[in-house]
PDB file of C-alpha atoms in Angstrom:
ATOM      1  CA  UNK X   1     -28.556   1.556  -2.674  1.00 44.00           C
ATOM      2  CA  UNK X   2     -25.307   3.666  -1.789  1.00 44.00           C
ATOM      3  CA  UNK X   3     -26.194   3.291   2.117  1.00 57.00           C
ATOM      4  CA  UNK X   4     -23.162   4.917   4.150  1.00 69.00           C
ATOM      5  CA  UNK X   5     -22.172   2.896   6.717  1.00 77.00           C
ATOM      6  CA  UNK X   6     -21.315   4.027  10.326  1.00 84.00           C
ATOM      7  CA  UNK X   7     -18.095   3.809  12.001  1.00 87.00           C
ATOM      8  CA  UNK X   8     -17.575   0.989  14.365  1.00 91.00           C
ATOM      9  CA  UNK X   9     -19.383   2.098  17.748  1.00 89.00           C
ATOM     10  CA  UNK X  10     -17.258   2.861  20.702  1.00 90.00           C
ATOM     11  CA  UNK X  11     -18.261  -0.258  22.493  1.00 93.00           C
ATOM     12  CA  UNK X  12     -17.081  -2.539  19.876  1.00 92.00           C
ATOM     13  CA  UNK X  13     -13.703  -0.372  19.524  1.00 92.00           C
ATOM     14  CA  UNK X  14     -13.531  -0.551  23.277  1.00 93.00           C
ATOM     15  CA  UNK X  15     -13.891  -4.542  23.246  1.00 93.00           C
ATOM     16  CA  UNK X  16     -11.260  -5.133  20.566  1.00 93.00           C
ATOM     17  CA  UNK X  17      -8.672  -2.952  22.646  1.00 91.00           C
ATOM     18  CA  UNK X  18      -9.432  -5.082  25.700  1.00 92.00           C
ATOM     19  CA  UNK X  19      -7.928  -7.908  22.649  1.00 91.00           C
ATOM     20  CA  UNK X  20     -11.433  -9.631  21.647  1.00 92.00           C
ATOM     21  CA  UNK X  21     -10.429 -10.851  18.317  1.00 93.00           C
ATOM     22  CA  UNK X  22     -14.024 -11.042  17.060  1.00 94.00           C
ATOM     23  CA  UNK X  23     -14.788  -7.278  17.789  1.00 93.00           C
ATOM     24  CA  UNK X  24     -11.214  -6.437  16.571  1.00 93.00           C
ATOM     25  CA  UNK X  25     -12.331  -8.405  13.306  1.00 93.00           C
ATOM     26  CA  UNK X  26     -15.364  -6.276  13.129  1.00 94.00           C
ATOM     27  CA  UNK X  27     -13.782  -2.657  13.802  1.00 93.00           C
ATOM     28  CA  UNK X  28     -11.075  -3.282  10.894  1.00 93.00           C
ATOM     29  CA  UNK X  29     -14.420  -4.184   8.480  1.00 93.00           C
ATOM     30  CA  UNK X  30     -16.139  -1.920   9.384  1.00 93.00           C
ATOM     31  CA  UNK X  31     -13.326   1.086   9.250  1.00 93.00           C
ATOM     32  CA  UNK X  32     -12.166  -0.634   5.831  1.00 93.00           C
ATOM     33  CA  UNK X  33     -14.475   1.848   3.503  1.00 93.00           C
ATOM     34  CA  UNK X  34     -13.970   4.727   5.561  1.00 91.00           C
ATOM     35  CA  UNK X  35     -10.257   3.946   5.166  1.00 92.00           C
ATOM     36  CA  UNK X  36     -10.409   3.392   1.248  1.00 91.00           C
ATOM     37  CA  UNK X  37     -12.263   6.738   0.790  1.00 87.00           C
ATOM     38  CA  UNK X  38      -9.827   8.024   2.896  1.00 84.00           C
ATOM     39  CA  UNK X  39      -6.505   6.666   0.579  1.00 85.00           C
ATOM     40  CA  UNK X  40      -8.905   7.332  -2.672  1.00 82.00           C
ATOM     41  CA  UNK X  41      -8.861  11.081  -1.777  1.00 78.00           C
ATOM     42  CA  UNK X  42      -5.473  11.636  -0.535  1.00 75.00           C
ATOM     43  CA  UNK X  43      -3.273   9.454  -2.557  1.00 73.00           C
ATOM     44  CA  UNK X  44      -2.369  10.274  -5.671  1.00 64.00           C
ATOM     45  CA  UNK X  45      -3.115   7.199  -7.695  1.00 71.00           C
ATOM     46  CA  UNK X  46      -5.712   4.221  -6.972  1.00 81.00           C
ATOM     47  CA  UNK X  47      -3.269   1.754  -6.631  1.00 83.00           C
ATOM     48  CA  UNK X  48      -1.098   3.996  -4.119  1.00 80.00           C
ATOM     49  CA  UNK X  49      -4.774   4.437  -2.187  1.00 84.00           C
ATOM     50  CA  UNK X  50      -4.763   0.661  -2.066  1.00 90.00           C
ATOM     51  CA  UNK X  51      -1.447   0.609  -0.677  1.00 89.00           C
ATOM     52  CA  UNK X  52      -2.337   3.078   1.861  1.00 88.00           C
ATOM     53  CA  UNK X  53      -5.211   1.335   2.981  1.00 92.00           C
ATOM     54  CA  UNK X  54      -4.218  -1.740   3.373  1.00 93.00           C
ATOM     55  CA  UNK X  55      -1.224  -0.375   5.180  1.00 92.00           C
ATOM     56  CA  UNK X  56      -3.083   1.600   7.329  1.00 92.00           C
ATOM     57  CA  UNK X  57      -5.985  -1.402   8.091  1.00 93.00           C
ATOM     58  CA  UNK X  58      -2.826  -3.330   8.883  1.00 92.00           C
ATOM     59  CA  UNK X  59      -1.826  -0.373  11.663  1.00 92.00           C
ATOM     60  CA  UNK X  60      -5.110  -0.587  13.157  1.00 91.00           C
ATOM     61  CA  UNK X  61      -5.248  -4.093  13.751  1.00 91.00           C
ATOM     62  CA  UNK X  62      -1.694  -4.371  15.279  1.00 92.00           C
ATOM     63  CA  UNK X  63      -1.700  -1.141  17.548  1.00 92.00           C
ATOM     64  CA  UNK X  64      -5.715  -0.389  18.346  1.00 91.00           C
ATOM     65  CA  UNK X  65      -4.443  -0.907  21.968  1.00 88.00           C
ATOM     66  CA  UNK X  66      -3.061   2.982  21.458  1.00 89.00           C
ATOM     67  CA  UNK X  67      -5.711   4.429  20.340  1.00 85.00           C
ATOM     68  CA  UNK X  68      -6.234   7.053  23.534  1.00 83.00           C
ATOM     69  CA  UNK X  69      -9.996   7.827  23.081  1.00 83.00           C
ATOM     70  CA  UNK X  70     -12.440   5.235  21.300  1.00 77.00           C
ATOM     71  CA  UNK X  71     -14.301   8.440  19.691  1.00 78.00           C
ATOM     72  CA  UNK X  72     -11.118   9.436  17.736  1.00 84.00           C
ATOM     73  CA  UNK X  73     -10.837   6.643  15.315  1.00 88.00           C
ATOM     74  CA  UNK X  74     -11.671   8.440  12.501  1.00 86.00           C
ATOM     75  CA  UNK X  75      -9.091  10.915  12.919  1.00 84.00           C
ATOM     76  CA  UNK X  76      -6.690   8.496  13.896  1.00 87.00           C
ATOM     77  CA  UNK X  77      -7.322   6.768  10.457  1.00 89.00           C
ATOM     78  CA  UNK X  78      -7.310   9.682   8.964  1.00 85.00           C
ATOM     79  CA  UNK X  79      -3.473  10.468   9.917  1.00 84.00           C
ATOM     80  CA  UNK X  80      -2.484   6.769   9.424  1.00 88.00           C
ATOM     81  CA  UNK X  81      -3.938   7.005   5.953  1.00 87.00           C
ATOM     82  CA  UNK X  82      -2.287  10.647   4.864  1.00 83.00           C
ATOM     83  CA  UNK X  83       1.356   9.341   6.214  1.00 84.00           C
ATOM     84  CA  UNK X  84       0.432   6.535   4.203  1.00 84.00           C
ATOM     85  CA  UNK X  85       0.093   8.994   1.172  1.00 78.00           C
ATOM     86  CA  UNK X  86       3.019  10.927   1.923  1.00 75.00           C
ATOM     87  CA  UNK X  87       5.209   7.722   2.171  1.00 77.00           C
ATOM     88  CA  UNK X  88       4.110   6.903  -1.043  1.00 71.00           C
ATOM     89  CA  UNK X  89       4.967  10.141  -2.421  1.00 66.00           C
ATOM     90  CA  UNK X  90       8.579   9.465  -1.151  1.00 66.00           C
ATOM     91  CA  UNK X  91       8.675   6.397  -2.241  1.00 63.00           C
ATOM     92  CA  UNK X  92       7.798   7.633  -5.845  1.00 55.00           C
ATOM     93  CA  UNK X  93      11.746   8.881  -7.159  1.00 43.00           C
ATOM     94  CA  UNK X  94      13.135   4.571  -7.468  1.00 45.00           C
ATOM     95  CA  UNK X  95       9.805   4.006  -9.735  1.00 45.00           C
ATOM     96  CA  UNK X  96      10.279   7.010 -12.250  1.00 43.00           C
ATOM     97  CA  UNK X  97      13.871   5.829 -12.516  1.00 43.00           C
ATOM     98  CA  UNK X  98      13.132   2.832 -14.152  1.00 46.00           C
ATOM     99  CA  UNK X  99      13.281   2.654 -17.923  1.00 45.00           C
ATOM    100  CA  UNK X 100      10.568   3.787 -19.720  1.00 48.00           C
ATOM    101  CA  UNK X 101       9.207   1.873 -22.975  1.00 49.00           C
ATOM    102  CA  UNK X 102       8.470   4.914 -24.813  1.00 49.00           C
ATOM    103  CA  UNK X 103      10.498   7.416 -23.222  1.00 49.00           C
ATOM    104  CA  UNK X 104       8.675  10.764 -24.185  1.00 50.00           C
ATOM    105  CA  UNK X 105       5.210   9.357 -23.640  1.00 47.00           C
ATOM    106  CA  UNK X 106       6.257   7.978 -20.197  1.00 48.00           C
ATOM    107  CA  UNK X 107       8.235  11.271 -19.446  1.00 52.00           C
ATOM    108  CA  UNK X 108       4.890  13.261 -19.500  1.00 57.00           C
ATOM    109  CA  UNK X 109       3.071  10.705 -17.332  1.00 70.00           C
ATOM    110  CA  UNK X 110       5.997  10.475 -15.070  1.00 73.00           C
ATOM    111  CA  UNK X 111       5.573  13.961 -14.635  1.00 73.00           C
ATOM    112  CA  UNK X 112       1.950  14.141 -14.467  1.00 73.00           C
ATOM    113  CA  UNK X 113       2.401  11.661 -11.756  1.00 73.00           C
ATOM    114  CA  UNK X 114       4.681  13.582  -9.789  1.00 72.00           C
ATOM    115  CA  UNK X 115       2.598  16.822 -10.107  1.00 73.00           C
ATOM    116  CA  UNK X 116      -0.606  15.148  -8.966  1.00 72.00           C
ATOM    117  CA  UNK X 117       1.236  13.672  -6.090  1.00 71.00           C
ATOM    118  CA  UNK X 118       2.795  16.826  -5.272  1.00 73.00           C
ATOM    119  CA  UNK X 119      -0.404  18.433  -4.986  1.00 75.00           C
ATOM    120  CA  UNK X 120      -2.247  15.627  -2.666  1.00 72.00           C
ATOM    121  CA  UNK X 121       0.499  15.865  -0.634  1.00 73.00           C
ATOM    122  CA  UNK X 122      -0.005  19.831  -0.133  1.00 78.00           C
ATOM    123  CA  UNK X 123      -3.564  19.381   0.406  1.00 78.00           C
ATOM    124  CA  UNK X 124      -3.040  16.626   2.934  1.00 75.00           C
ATOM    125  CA  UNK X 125      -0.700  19.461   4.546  1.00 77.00           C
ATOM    126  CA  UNK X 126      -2.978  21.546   4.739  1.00 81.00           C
ATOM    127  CA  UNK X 127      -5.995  19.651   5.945  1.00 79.00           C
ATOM    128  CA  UNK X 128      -3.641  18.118   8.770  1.00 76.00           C
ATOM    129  CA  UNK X 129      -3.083  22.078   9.532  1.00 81.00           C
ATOM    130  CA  UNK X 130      -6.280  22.581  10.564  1.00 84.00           C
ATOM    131  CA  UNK X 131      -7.303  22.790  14.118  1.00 87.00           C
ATOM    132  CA  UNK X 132      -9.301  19.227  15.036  1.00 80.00           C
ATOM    133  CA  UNK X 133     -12.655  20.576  15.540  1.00 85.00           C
ATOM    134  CA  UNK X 134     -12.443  22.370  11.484  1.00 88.00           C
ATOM    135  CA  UNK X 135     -10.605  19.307  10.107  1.00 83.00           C
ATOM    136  CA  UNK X 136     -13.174  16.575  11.858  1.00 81.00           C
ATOM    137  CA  UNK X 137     -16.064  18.317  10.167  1.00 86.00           C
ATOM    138  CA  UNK X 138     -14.511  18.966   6.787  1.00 84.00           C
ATOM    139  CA  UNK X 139     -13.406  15.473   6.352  1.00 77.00           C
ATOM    140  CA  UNK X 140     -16.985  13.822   7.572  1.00 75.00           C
ATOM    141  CA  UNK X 141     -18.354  16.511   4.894  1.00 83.00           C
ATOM    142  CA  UNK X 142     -16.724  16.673   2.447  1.00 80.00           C
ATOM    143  CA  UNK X 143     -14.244  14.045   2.137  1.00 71.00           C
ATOM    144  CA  UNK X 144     -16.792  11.005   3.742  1.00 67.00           C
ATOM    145  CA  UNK X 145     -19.529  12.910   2.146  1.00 74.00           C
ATOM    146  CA  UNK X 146     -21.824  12.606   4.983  1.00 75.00           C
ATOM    147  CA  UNK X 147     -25.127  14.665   5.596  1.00 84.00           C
ATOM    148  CA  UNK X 148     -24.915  17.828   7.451  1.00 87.00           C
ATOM    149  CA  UNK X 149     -27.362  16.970   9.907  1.00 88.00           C
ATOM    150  CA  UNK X 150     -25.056  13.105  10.353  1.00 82.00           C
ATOM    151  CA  UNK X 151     -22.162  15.302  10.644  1.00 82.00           C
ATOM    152  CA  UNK X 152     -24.387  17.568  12.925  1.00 87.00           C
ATOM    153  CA  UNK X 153     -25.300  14.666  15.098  1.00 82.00           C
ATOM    154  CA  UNK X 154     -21.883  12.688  15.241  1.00 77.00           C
ATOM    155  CA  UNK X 155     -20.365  15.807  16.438  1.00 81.00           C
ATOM    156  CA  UNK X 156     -22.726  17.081  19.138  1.00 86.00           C
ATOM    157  CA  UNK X 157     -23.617  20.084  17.023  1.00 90.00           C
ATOM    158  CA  UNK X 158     -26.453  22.016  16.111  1.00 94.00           C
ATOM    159  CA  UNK X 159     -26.981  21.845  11.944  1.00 94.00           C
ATOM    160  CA  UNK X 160     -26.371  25.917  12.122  1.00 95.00           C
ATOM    161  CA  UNK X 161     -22.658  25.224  14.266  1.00 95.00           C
ATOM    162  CA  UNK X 162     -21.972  22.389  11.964  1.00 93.00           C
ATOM    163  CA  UNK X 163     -22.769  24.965   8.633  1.00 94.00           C
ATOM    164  CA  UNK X 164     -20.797  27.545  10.185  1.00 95.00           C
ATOM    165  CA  UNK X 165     -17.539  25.371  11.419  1.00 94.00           C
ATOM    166  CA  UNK X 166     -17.670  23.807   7.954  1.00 93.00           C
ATOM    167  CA  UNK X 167     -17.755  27.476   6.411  1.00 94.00           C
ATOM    168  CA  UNK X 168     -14.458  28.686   8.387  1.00 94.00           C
ATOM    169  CA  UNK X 169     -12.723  24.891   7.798  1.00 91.00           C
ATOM    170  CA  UNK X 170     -13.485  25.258   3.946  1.00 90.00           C
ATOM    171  CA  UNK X 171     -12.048  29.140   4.066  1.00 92.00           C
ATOM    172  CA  UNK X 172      -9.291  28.364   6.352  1.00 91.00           C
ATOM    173  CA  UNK X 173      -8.187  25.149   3.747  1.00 86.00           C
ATOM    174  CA  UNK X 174      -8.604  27.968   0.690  1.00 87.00           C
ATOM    175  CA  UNK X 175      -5.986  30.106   2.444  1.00 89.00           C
ATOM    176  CA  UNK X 176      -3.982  27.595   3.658  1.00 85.00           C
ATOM    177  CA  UNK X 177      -3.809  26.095  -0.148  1.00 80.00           C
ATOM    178  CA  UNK X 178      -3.965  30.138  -1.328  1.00 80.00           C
ATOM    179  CA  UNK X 179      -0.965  30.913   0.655  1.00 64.00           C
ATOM    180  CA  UNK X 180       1.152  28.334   0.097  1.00 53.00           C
ATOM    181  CA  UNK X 181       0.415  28.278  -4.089  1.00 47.00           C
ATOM    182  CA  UNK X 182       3.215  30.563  -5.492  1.00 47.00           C
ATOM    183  CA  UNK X 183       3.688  30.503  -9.381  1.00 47.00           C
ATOM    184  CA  UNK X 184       6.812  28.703 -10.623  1.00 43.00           C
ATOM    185  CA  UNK X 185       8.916  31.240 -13.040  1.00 45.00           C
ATOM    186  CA  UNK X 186       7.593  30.005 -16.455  1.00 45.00           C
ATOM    187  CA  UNK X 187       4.398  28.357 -15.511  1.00 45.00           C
ATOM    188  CA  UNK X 188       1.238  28.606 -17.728  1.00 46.00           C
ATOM    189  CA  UNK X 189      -1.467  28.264 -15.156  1.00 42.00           C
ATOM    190  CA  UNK X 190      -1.056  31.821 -13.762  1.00 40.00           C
TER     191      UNK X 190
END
């Protein structure tokens, strides 16, 4: 029964920024696997998407009082969660200076590592690049992996507006990632 689970309604967000502890409580549940999915597909390792979300369900407990507009959660994770990432990403260069136990083998994984977390970071770019509207209904697509017609619904949007904004987010992200993706002198992936 993989059930997807709303996020927390305005009225609840509303009564936990007035400071009701219970509904507070509630909101940072109920954001909690929205927030994982969010670190699981931006971060660059689980344990850094951990990190990230714990940070990040930490930030939303301490400052929902600035949260301007109860409807923007979401997005407002969203950011929390990819500077989460990013901070992770800079945090990375004091871990692959420590000594490895088998230096070759943990050369190519320190690599790896930095690769991969190279490239989240560029994609996190590049979804943050996006104008709101394109980047709201690519990440309740395709990175919550929500229903077109939920996604339809939650944004006020016919299933045929949702398609097509989802279309031009999706090709704008390709060209953003397109653009920005020059070969390195010596690379085999060309």
């Amino acid at each position: 029964m993989n059930q997807r689970l709303p996020w927390p309604d305005e009225r609840l967000i509303r009564a936990a920024q007035d400071g009701d502890v219970t509904s507070l409580t509630t909101v940072v549940m109920e954001s909690q696997p929205h927030v994982r999915k969010f670190a699981l597909s931006l971060c660059a390792s689980p344990q850094d998407a951990e990190d990230a979300a714990q940070e990040a369900l930490i930030i939303l407990y301490r400052k929902i009082g600035t949260l301007r507009a109860t409807g923007a959660l979401a997005s407002w994770m969203f950011r929390i969660v990819r500077n989460e990432c990013l901070r992770q990403i800079r945090l990375l260069a004091p871990r692959s200076e420590e000594a490895p136990a088998h230096p070759e083998s943990a050369e190519r994984s320190a690599e790896d590592a930095v690769l991969h977390r190279l490239e989240a970071e560029r994609i996190a770019a590049a979804l943050s690049a996006l104008p709101r509207d394109q980047r709201q209904v690519l990440i309740l697509r395709d990175v919550q992996g929500l229903p077109g017609k939920t996604v339809a619904d939650a944004l006020g949007l016919s299933t045929a507006a949702m398609k097509s904004r989802l279309h031009r987010a999706r090709a704008a992200l390709r060209h953003s990632l397109g653009a920005i993706d020059q070969p390195v002198e010596g690379d085999s992936r060309r």
